[in-house]
Coordinates of C-alpha atoms in Angstrom, one line a residue:
M1 CA -25.3 27.3 -37.8
Y2 CA -28.2 29.7 -37.5
P3 CA -31.7 29.4 -35.8
L4 CA -34.7 28.9 -38.0
G5 CA -35.8 31.9 -39.9
S6 CA -32.8 34.2 -39.1
R7 CA -30.3 35.2 -41.8
Q8 CA -27.6 37.5 -40.6
P9 CA -25.9 39.6 -43.4
Q10 CA -22.2 38.8 -43.7
N11 CA -19.4 40.3 -45.7
P12 CA -18.1 37.9 -48.3
Q13 CA -14.6 37.0 -47.3
I14 CA -12.3 34.0 -47.1
P15 CA -13.1 32.0 -44.0
E16 CA -10.3 32.1 -41.5
I17 CA -9.6 32.1 -37.8
K18 CA -7.7 35.1 -36.5
A19 CA -5.3 34.6 -33.6
R20 CA -6.7 36.2 -30.4
L21 CA -3.7 37.8 -28.8
G22 CA -5.7 40.0 -26.3
N23 CA -4.7 43.5 -25.4
I24 CA -1.0 43.8 -26.3
R25 CA 0.9 46.4 -24.3
G26 CA 4.4 47.4 -25.2
G27 CA 4.5 44.7 -27.9
Y28 CA 5.3 41.9 -25.4
A29 CA 2.8 41.4 -22.6
R30 CA -0.8 40.2 -23.2
Q31 CA -3.9 39.8 -21.2
V32 CA -4.4 36.2 -20.2
N33 CA -7.9 35.0 -19.8
E34 CA -8.5 31.3 -19.1
R35 CA -12.3 31.6 -19.1
F36 CA -13.4 30.2 -22.4
N37 CA -16.4 28.2 -23.6
L38 CA -16.5 25.4 -26.1
P39 CA -19.4 25.5 -28.6
T40 CA -22.3 23.4 -27.6
A41 CA -22.8 20.1 -29.5
Q42 CA -26.7 20.7 -29.6
A43 CA -27.1 16.9 -29.3
S44 CA -30.4 17.1 -27.5
Q45 CA -32.3 19.6 -29.7
G46 CA -30.4 19.6 -32.9
A47 CA -29.9 22.5 -35.4
V48 CA -31.7 23.7 -38.5
L49 CA -29.5 23.9 -41.7
V50 CA -29.6 27.5 -43.0
L51 CA -27.0 28.2 -45.6
P52 CA -25.2 31.5 -45.0
E53 CA -25.0 34.4 -47.4
D54 CA -21.3 33.9 -47.6
I55 CA -21.2 31.1 -50.3
G56 CA -17.7 30.2 -49.4
L57 CA -18.9 28.9 -46.0
Y58 CA -21.4 26.4 -47.5
S59 CA -19.2 23.3 -47.0
E60 CA -18.2 24.3 -43.4
V61 CA -21.8 24.9 -42.4
I62 CA -23.0 21.7 -43.8
S63 CA -20.2 19.8 -42.1
R64 CA -21.1 21.3 -38.7
W65 CA -24.8 20.5 -39.2
E66 CA -23.9 17.0 -40.3
S67 CA -22.1 16.3 -37.0
I68 CA -25.0 17.7 -34.9
T69 CA -27.7 15.8 -36.8
L70 CA -25.9 12.5 -36.7
N71 CA -25.5 12.7 -32.9
L72 CA -29.2 13.6 -32.6
I73 CA -30.5 10.8 -34.9
N74 CA -28.4 8.1 -33.3
E75 CA -29.8 8.8 -29.9
K76 CA -33.4 8.2 -31.0
N77 CA -35.4 5.0 -31.9
W78 CA -37.3 5.0 -35.1
A79 CA -40.4 3.0 -36.1
D80 CA -39.2 2.9 -39.8
N81 CA -36.8 4.6 -42.1
K82 CA -39.5 6.9 -43.5
S83 CA -40.1 8.7 -40.2
K84 CA -36.3 9.1 -39.9
V85 CA -36.0 10.7 -43.3
N86 CA -38.9 13.0 -42.6
Y87 CA -37.3 14.1 -39.3
I88 CA -34.1 15.0 -41.1
E89 CA -36.1 16.8 -43.7
N90 CA -37.7 19.0 -41.0
L91 CA -34.2 20.0 -39.9
L92 CA -33.7 22.0 -43.1
G93 CA -34.3 25.7 -43.3
E94 CA -37.1 27.3 -45.4
T95 CA -35.2 27.6 -48.7
E96 CA -33.2 24.4 -48.1
K97 CA -36.4 22.4 -47.4
K98 CA -38.1 23.7 -50.5
T99 CA -35.0 22.7 -52.6
W100 CA -35.1 19.2 -51.0
I101 CA -38.8 18.7 -51.7
Q102 CA -38.4 19.6 -55.3
W103 CA -35.6 17.1 -55.6
R104 CA -37.5 14.2 -54.1
M105 CA -40.6 15.0 -56.2
A106 CA -38.5 15.1 -59.4
F107 CA -36.7 11.9 -58.6
P108 CA -39.2 9.7 -56.6
T109 CA -37.4 6.4 -57.5
E110 CA -34.1 7.6 -56.1
Y111 CA -35.9 9.0 -53.0
E112 CA -37.5 5.6 -52.3
E113 CA -34.1 4.0 -52.6
L114 CA -32.7 6.5 -50.2
V115 CA -35.4 5.7 -47.7
N116 CA -34.5 2.0 -48.0
I117 CA -30.9 2.6 -47.1
A118 CA -31.7 5.2 -44.3
D119 CA -30.8 2.7 -41.6
D120 CA -27.5 4.6 -41.6
P121 CA -28.4 8.3 -41.4
Q122 CA -25.1 9.2 -43.0
N123 CA -26.6 8.1 -46.4
V124 CA -29.3 10.8 -46.0
I125 CA -26.9 13.5 -44.9
S126 CA -24.6 12.6 -47.8
Q127 CA -27.4 12.9 -50.3
I128 CA -28.3 16.4 -48.9
R129 CA -24.7 17.5 -49.3
R130 CA -24.5 16.1 -52.8
M131 CA -27.8 17.9 -53.7
F132 CA -26.3 21.3 -52.7
L133 CA -22.6 20.9 -53.6
L134 CA -22.4 17.8 -55.9
E135 CA -19.6 16.4 -53.7
D136 CA -19.3 14.5 -50.5
P137 CA -16.0 13.5 -48.9
T138 CA -17.5 10.5 -47.1
T139 CA -18.4 8.9 -50.4
G140 CA -14.9 9.3 -52.0
S141 CA -15.2 12.8 -53.5
T142 CA -11.9 14.7 -53.4
E143 CA -12.8 18.0 -54.9
E144 CA -12.8 19.9 -51.5
Q145 CA -9.5 18.2 -50.6
D146 CA -7.9 19.1 -53.9
R147 CA -9.0 22.8 -53.6
A148 CA -7.6 23.0 -50.0
Y149 CA -4.3 21.4 -51.1
N150 CA -3.9 23.9 -54.0
D151 CA -4.7 26.8 -51.6
L152 CA -2.1 25.3 -49.2
E153 CA 0.5 25.3 -52.0
R154 CA -0.1 29.0 -52.6
L155 CA -0.1 29.9 -48.9
S156 CA 3.1 31.6 -47.6
C157 CA 4.2 33.9 -44.9
H158 CA 6.8 36.6 -45.8
N159 CA 6.4 38.8 -42.7
V160 CA 6.8 37.7 -39.1
K161 CA 3.9 39.9 -38.0
D162 CA 1.5 37.8 -40.2
L163 CA 2.8 34.5 -38.6
F164 CA -0.3 33.8 -36.4
D165 CA -2.7 34.4 -39.3
Y166 CA -0.6 32.0 -41.4
I167 CA -0.6 29.4 -38.7
N168 CA -4.3 29.3 -38.4
D169 CA -4.9 29.3 -42.2
Y170 CA -2.4 26.5 -42.6
K171 CA -4.2 24.4 -39.9
I172 CA -7.6 24.8 -41.5
L173 CA -6.4 24.1 -45.1
A174 CA -4.3 21.1 -43.9
A175 CA -7.3 19.6 -42.2
K176 CA -9.4 20.0 -45.3
S177 CA -6.7 18.6 -47.6
G178 CA -6.9 15.1 -46.1
R179 CA -3.1 14.7 -46.4
M180 CA -2.0 15.5 -42.8
Y181 CA -0.8 12.0 -42.1
I182 CA -0.2 10.5 -45.5
S183 CA 3.3 11.8 -45.8
P184 CA 5.7 14.3 -44.1
E185 CA 5.1 16.8 -47.0
L186 CA 2.7 19.1 -45.2
S187 CA 4.5 18.9 -41.9
T188 CA 7.8 19.8 -43.5
K189 CA 6.3 22.6 -45.6
F190 CA 4.8 24.2 -42.5
F191 CA 8.3 25.3 -41.3
R192 CA 9.6 26.0 -44.9
K193 CA 6.9 28.6 -45.4
I194 CA 7.7 30.5 -42.2
P195 CA 10.1 33.5 -42.8
P196 CA 13.6 32.0 -43.0
T197 CA 14.9 34.2 -40.2
I198 CA 13.1 32.0 -37.7
G199 CA 11.6 29.1 -39.6
G200 CA 14.9 27.1 -39.7
E201 CA 15.6 27.7 -36.1
I202 CA 12.1 26.5 -35.0
E203 CA 12.3 23.4 -37.2
K204 CA 15.7 22.6 -35.7
A205 CA 14.5 23.0 -32.2
F206 CA 11.4 20.8 -32.9
T207 CA 13.5 18.0 -34.4
E208 CA 15.9 18.0 -31.5
K209 CA 13.1 18.0 -28.9
Y210 CA 10.9 15.4 -30.6
P211 CA 13.1 13.0 -32.6
G212 CA 11.4 10.5 -34.7
N213 CA 8.2 12.6 -35.3
T214 CA 7.8 13.1 -39.0
V215 CA 4.1 13.9 -39.4
G216 CA 1.8 16.0 -37.3
I217 CA 0.9 19.6 -38.1
I218 CA -1.0 20.5 -34.9
P219 CA 1.9 19.6 -32.6
R220 CA 4.2 21.7 -34.8
I221 CA 1.8 24.6 -34.5
H222 CA 1.7 24.3 -30.7
F223 CA 5.5 24.0 -30.5
T224 CA 5.9 27.1 -32.7
Y225 CA 3.7 29.2 -30.5
Q226 CA 5.5 28.0 -27.3
Y227 CA 8.9 28.7 -29.0
L228 CA 7.9 32.2 -30.0
A229 CA 6.4 32.9 -26.6
E230 CA 9.7 31.9 -25.0
Q231 CA 11.6 34.2 -27.3
C232 CA 9.2 37.1 -26.6
K233 CA 9.8 36.6 -22.9
R234 CA 13.6 36.8 -23.5
V235 CA 13.3 39.9 -25.6
A236 CA 11.0 41.5 -22.9
L237 CA 13.6 40.6 -20.3
Q238 CA 16.3 42.3 -22.3
R239 CA 14.2 45.4 -22.7
S240 CA 13.3 45.5 -19.1
L241 CA 17.0 45.2 -18.0
K242 CA 17.9 48.0 -20.5
D243 CA 21.6 48.6 -20.4
L244 CA 22.4 46.1 -17.6
S245 CA 24.3 48.9 -15.8
F246 CA 24.0 47.0 -12.5
C247 CA 26.3 44.3 -14.0
S248 CA 29.3 46.6 -13.6
R249 CA 28.8 46.4 -9.8
I250 CA 28.9 42.6 -9.7
P251 CA 32.4 41.1 -9.8
V252 CA 32.9 38.1 -12.1
S253 CA 35.9 36.0 -11.3
G254 CA 38.4 35.6 -14.2
Y255 CA 36.7 38.3 -16.4
Y256 CA 39.3 40.9 -17.3
Q257 CA 37.9 42.2 -20.6
K258 CA 37.4 45.9 -20.9
N259 CA 33.8 47.0 -20.8
K260 CA 32.4 48.2 -24.1
K261 CA 30.8 51.6 -24.1
Y262 CA 28.5 51.4 -27.1
G263 CA 25.7 49.0 -27.9
L264 CA 23.8 48.3 -31.1
R265 CA 20.1 48.2 -31.9
K266 CA 18.1 48.0 -35.1
A267 CA 17.8 51.5 -36.6
K268 CA 14.2 52.7 -36.5
T269 CA 14.7 56.3 -37.8
Y270 CA 16.7 55.6 -41.0
R271 CA 14.8 56.9 -44.0
G272 CA 17.6 57.0 -46.6
K273 CA 19.5 59.8 -44.8
P274 CA 22.1 58.3 -42.6
H275 CA 22.9 59.8 -39.2
D276 CA 26.3 59.8 -37.6
T277 CA 25.2 56.9 -35.4
H278 CA 24.1 54.7 -38.3
I279 CA 26.3 51.8 -39.3
R280 CA 25.9 48.6 -41.3
V281 CA 27.0 45.3 -39.7
F282 CA 27.9 42.1 -41.5
K283 CA 29.5 38.8 -40.7
R284 CA 33.2 38.7 -41.6
K285 CA 32.9 35.2 -43.1
H286 CA 30.5 36.8 -45.7
A287 CA 32.8 39.7 -46.5
D288 CA 33.3 38.5 -50.1
K289 CA 29.6 39.1 -50.6
V290 CA 29.6 42.7 -49.5
R291 CA 29.2 45.1 -52.4
K292 CA 31.6 47.8 -51.2
C293 CA 34.9 47.1 -49.5
K294 CA 35.5 50.4 -47.7
C295 CA 36.9 50.9 -44.3
F296 CA 34.6 52.6 -41.7
I297 CA 37.6 54.3 -40.0
C298 CA 39.8 55.7 -42.7
G299 CA 37.4 55.5 -45.7
E300 CA 39.9 53.7 -48.0
E301 CA 39.0 50.7 -50.0
G302 CA 40.6 47.3 -49.8
H303 CA 40.0 46.5 -46.1
F304 CA 37.5 46.8 -43.3
A305 CA 37.5 48.5 -39.9
R306 CA 38.7 45.4 -38.0
N307 CA 41.8 45.2 -40.2
C308 CA 42.5 48.9 -40.4
T309 CA 46.2 49.7 -39.7
R310 CA 46.3 53.3 -41.0
Q311 CA 47.7 55.9 -38.7
K312 CA 45.6 58.5 -40.3
G313 CA 41.8 58.2 -40.1
N314 CA 38.8 59.3 -38.2
I315 CA 39.8 59.2 -34.6
A316 CA 36.2 59.3 -33.4
R317 CA 35.2 56.4 -35.5
A318 CA 38.2 54.4 -34.4
A319 CA 37.2 55.0 -30.8
I320 CA 33.6 53.9 -31.6
V321 CA 34.8 50.6 -33.2
E322 CA 37.1 50.0 -30.2
N323 CA 34.3 50.5 -27.7
L324 CA 31.6 48.9 -29.8
D325 CA 30.0 45.8 -28.1
L326 CA 30.2 43.6 -31.2
D327 CA 31.3 40.1 -31.6
D328 CA 34.7 39.5 -33.3
N329 CA 33.0 37.6 -36.0
W330 CA 31.2 40.8 -37.1
D331 CA 32.5 44.0 -38.8
V332 CA 31.0 47.4 -39.6
L333 CA 30.6 49.6 -42.7
S334 CA 29.4 53.2 -43.1
V335 CA 25.9 53.8 -44.4
D336 CA 25.8 55.9 -47.7
Q337 CA 23.1 58.3 -48.8
N338 CA 19.9 56.7 -50.1
E339 CA 20.8 53.2 -49.3
P340 CA 17.8 50.9 -49.0
D341 CA 16.7 50.1 -45.4
S342 CA 17.5 46.6 -44.1
D343 CA 18.0 44.7 -40.9
A344 CA 21.7 45.2 -41.1
I345 CA 21.5 48.9 -40.6
C346 CA 21.9 49.6 -36.9
S347 CA 22.3 52.5 -34.6
F348 CA 24.9 52.6 -31.8
S349 CA 24.5 54.5 -28.6
E350 CA 25.6 54.4 -25.0
G351 CA 23.4 52.3 -22.7
E352 CA 22.2 49.7 -25.2
G353 CA 22.2 46.1 -24.1
S354 CA 24.7 43.4 -25.3
T355 CA 24.7 43.2 -29.1
G356 CA 24.9 39.4 -29.0
H357 CA 21.6 39.3 -27.0
S358 CA 19.8 42.0 -28.9
L359 CA 20.6 40.9 -32.4
M360 CA 20.0 37.2 -31.8
A361 CA 17.2 37.3 -29.2
G362 CA 14.7 35.7 -31.5
I363 CA 16.9 33.1 -33.1
N364 CA 18.7 31.4 -30.2
E365 CA 19.2 27.7 -30.4
V366 CA 17.5 25.6 -27.8
P367 CA 19.9 22.9 -26.5
Y368 CA 18.7 19.4 -25.8
E369 CA 20.5 16.4 -24.7
T370 CA 21.4 13.6 -27.2
T371 CA 20.2 10.2 -26.0
I372 CA 20.2 6.7 -27.4
M373 CA 16.8 5.9 -29.0
I374 CA 14.9 2.9 -30.4
T375 CA 13.8 4.5 -33.7
N376 CA 11.7 3.6 -36.7
E377 CA 12.5 4.8 -40.2
E378 CA 8.9 4.8 -41.3
I379 CA 6.6 7.9 -41.2
S380 CA 5.3 8.4 -37.7
W381 CA 3.3 10.8 -35.7
R382 CA 4.8 9.6 -32.5
V383 CA 7.8 10.7 -30.5
V384 CA 10.7 8.4 -30.0
I385 CA 11.2 7.6 -26.2
S386 CA 14.7 7.1 -24.8
V387 CA 15.4 3.8 -23.0
P388 CA 18.2 2.8 -20.7
Q389 CA 21.3 1.3 -22.2
E390 CA 20.8 -2.2 -20.7
I391 CA 17.4 -2.4 -22.4
Q392 CA 18.9 -1.1 -25.7
N393 CA 21.6 -3.9 -25.7
C394 CA 19.4 -6.7 -24.4
A395 CA 18.9 -9.8 -26.4
H396 CA 15.2 -9.9 -25.7
Q397 CA 13.3 -13.1 -24.9
W398 CA 9.7 -12.2 -25.4
E399 CA 6.8 -13.8 -23.5
D400 CA 3.4 -12.9 -25.1
N401 CA 0.3 -12.3 -23.0
S402 CA 2.0 -13.8 -19.9
P403 CA 1.5 -12.9 -16.2
V404 CA 4.0 -10.3 -15.0
A405 CA 4.9 -8.8 -11.6
Q406 CA 3.0 -5.8 -10.4
E407 CA 5.9 -3.4 -10.8
F408 CA 6.2 -4.3 -14.5
M409 CA 2.5 -4.0 -15.4
K410 CA 2.8 -0.7 -17.2
C411 CA 4.2 -0.2 -20.7
L412 CA 7.7 1.4 -20.7
F413 CA 6.9 3.8 -23.5
C414 CA 3.3 5.1 -23.0
K415 CA 3.1 4.3 -19.3
E416 CA -0.3 2.8 -19.6
Q417 CA -1.5 -0.2 -17.7
T418 CA -1.2 -3.3 -20.0
N419 CA -3.9 -5.9 -20.5
P420 CA -3.0 -9.5 -19.8
R421 CA -4.4 -10.5 -23.2
M422 CA -2.3 -8.0 -25.1
R423 CA 1.2 -7.3 -24.0
E424 CA 4.8 -8.4 -24.4
H425 CA 7.3 -9.0 -21.6
C426 CA 11.0 -9.6 -21.8
S427 CA 12.1 -12.1 -19.2
I428 CA 15.7 -10.7 -19.2
C429 CA 15.4 -6.9 -19.0
R430 CA 11.8 -6.9 -17.7
L431 CA 10.6 -4.7 -20.5
T432 CA 6.8 -4.6 -20.9
V433 CA 5.2 -3.1 -23.9
C434 CA 1.6 -2.7 -25.2
P435 CA 0.5 -3.6 -28.8
M436 CA 0.7 0.0 -30.2
C437 CA 4.2 0.7 -28.7
S438 CA 5.5 -2.7 -29.7
R439 CA 5.0 -2.1 -33.3
F440 CA 6.3 1.5 -33.4
N441 CA 9.3 1.2 -31.1
L442 CA 10.3 -2.4 -31.5
G443 CA 9.0 -3.3 -35.0
R444 CA 7.1 -6.3 -33.6
R445 CA 3.5 -7.2 -34.3
L446 CA 1.9 -8.6 -31.2
T447 CA -0.6 -11.4 -31.4
I448 CA -3.6 -10.4 -29.3
Q449 CA -5.3 -13.2 -27.4
K450 CA -8.9 -13.3 -28.3
S451 CA -11.5 -13.2 -25.6
N452 CA -14.5 -15.5 -25.4
P453 CA -17.5 -13.3 -24.6
H454 CA -20.7 -15.0 -23.4
Y455 CA -23.6 -14.4 -25.7
D456 CA -27.2 -15.3 -24.5
N457 CA -29.8 -16.6 -26.9
K458 CA -32.5 -14.0 -27.3
D459 CA -35.4 -16.5 -27.1
T460 CA -33.9 -18.1 -24.0
L461 CA -33.6 -14.8 -22.3
I462 CA -37.2 -13.9 -23.1
N463 CA -38.4 -17.2 -21.7
E464 CA -36.4 -16.7 -18.5
M465 CA -37.8 -13.2 -18.1
M466 CA -41.4 -14.4 -18.5
G467 CA -40.8 -17.2 -15.9
Y468 CA -39.5 -14.6 -13.4
T469 CA -42.5 -12.4 -14.1
N470 CA -45.0 -15.2 -13.6
F471 CA -43.3 -16.2 -10.4
L472 CA -43.4 -12.7 -9.0
L473 CA -47.1 -12.3 -9.9
A474 CA -47.9 -15.6 -8.2
E475 CA -45.9 -14.7 -5.1
N476 CA -47.7 -11.4 -4.9
Q477 CA -51.1 -13.0 -5.0
R478 CA -50.1 -15.5 -2.4
L479 CA -49.0 -12.8 0.0
K480 CA -52.3 -10.9 -0.5
E481 CA -54.3 -14.0 0.4
R482 CA -52.1 -14.6 3.4
I483 CA -52.8 -11.1 4.6
E484 CA -56.5 -11.6 4.2
E485 CA -56.4 -14.9 6.2
L486 CA -54.5 -13.2 9.0
E487 CA -57.1 -10.4 9.2
M488 CA -59.9 -13.0 9.3
G489 CA -58.2 -15.0 12.0
K490 CA -57.8 -11.8 14.1
D491 CA -61.6 -11.1 13.8
R492 CA -62.4 -14.8 14.7
D493 CA -60.3 -14.5 17.8
K494 CA -62.4 -11.5 18.9
M495 CA -65.7 -13.4 18.4
R496 CA -64.5 -16.3 20.5
D497 CA -64.4 -14.1 23.6
P498 CA -67.2 -14.8 26.1
T499 CA -70.2 -12.6 25.5
K500 CA -72.8 -11.4 27.9
G501 CA -76.2 -10.0 27.1
K502 CA -78.5 -10.0 24.1
A503 CA -76.8 -7.0 22.5
Q504 CA -73.4 -8.6 22.6
K505 CA -74.9 -11.9 21.2
S506 CA -76.5 -10.1 18.3
Q507 CA -73.3 -8.3 17.5
F508 CA -71.5 -11.7 17.6
L509 CA -73.9 -13.2 15.1
K510 CA -73.5 -10.3 12.7
E511 CA -69.8 -10.6 12.7
W512 CA -70.0 -14.4 12.3
I513 CA -72.2 -14.0 9.2
R514 CA -69.9 -11.4 7.7
M515 CA -66.9 -13.6 8.1
T516 CA -68.6 -16.6 6.7
K517 CA -69.5 -14.6 3.5
Q518 CA -65.9 -13.5 3.1
L519 CA -64.6 -17.0 3.4
K520 CA -67.1 -18.2 0.8
T521 CA -66.0 -15.4 -1.6
I522 CA -62.3 -16.3 -1.1
S523 CA -63.0 -20.0 -1.8
R524 CA -64.9 -19.1 -4.9
N525 CA -62.1 -16.9 -6.3
K526 CA -59.6 -19.7 -5.7
M527 CA -61.7 -22.2 -7.6
E528 CA -62.1 -19.8 -10.6

């Protein structure tokens, strides 16, 4: 949204929101700044619609202007629909207003019909959107949603470093598609399109932590960020601890295994020319998928290093395998000349951390306890809440909209205070639920007790207000007259004092005449 008359040149590009990661130092830490401002709603002054030079942003700009204008229009009182439409027309930019004027002059009949239905300002806004884009989602047009859904199908993330850009683009396109809560399709695809090295682990962790939730993209985005942040903290901890050399000075009871001398890390210097420290690791259960079956120690084919029984071989390599900190489920191969680089090519050296930690730092499983749940097989955006076993096995006897004790007033699932007109309570296990939680967690539809609001007749209310007004006016006039009478009585008391001399007598007569005139005036006003 831009102020009137200003057009900032923009580079044509696909609208997207980039993840603000701050100043990254060392690949792990980031500057944390909790000072942020939300964009103003502009509800008091409004905004002028000026379409940007980036044509791809037309729909987003009109949607933002629509929200601002509706809030502004609904706060005002209008004499008629014509003045409301004129006001909205004056919120258009120069070019946009000229376009609108040409439309209403070319189609005066449709414009008059639009004025007649302008009681709801959404009708005017929708017509402006249709004039510019020939589509409007509020009236059933699905062109924008279909385009977003097609873009969402093409969207994918093949590299972990592009994950945050992918997340933000997915969020925007999913919101535009209108299918976020129709089915679990988009929620499931969010994890499927993440690189498989971490996508499956994140999905598994989310399912275990939030059982029962089948739809909801924004919660999955938030969980993914928190999951990755936790993994980054673990990797940073491993890097900061380096070789964990201090562990050798800490005795561990019952640990008699010989310390390994060599550790592994991902090879960063391999460019097709292997070094003596370069080896390829693989899981032994996938040995049948390895293209070459050649021992790392003796160099003969038919077996691997873990199974080598040859007396003759490379003694140095045998010592390396013996002192290599590698899980028994893994084995090693030599790296040949000009082999393509991959994550399986590692470099061993003294002082590296534990291989199990360094190789699996980003894909550790997050354990959660398994509990008994009241679940629902339908699509749901909610999370299933665990309940005690006695409630799970209770043969409930429900009492709808009945009084309950103070300690059972809150809903067991959402913890909100229940309304006496809309709640269920079990007289056996003392379970209390609200209408929303009752349907989701128990599969019951609660009958809400209707209230009987008191509606006053408009004419009766006006007559009562007029009666109160007349009463107050009459009371005000009575009090004014009472004040004047008290002042006259005060002056009369002064004149009744004994007087001496001609001067005092003359003064007394003047005051008497003045008071008599005032009394006559008051009497005349009362008669009128």
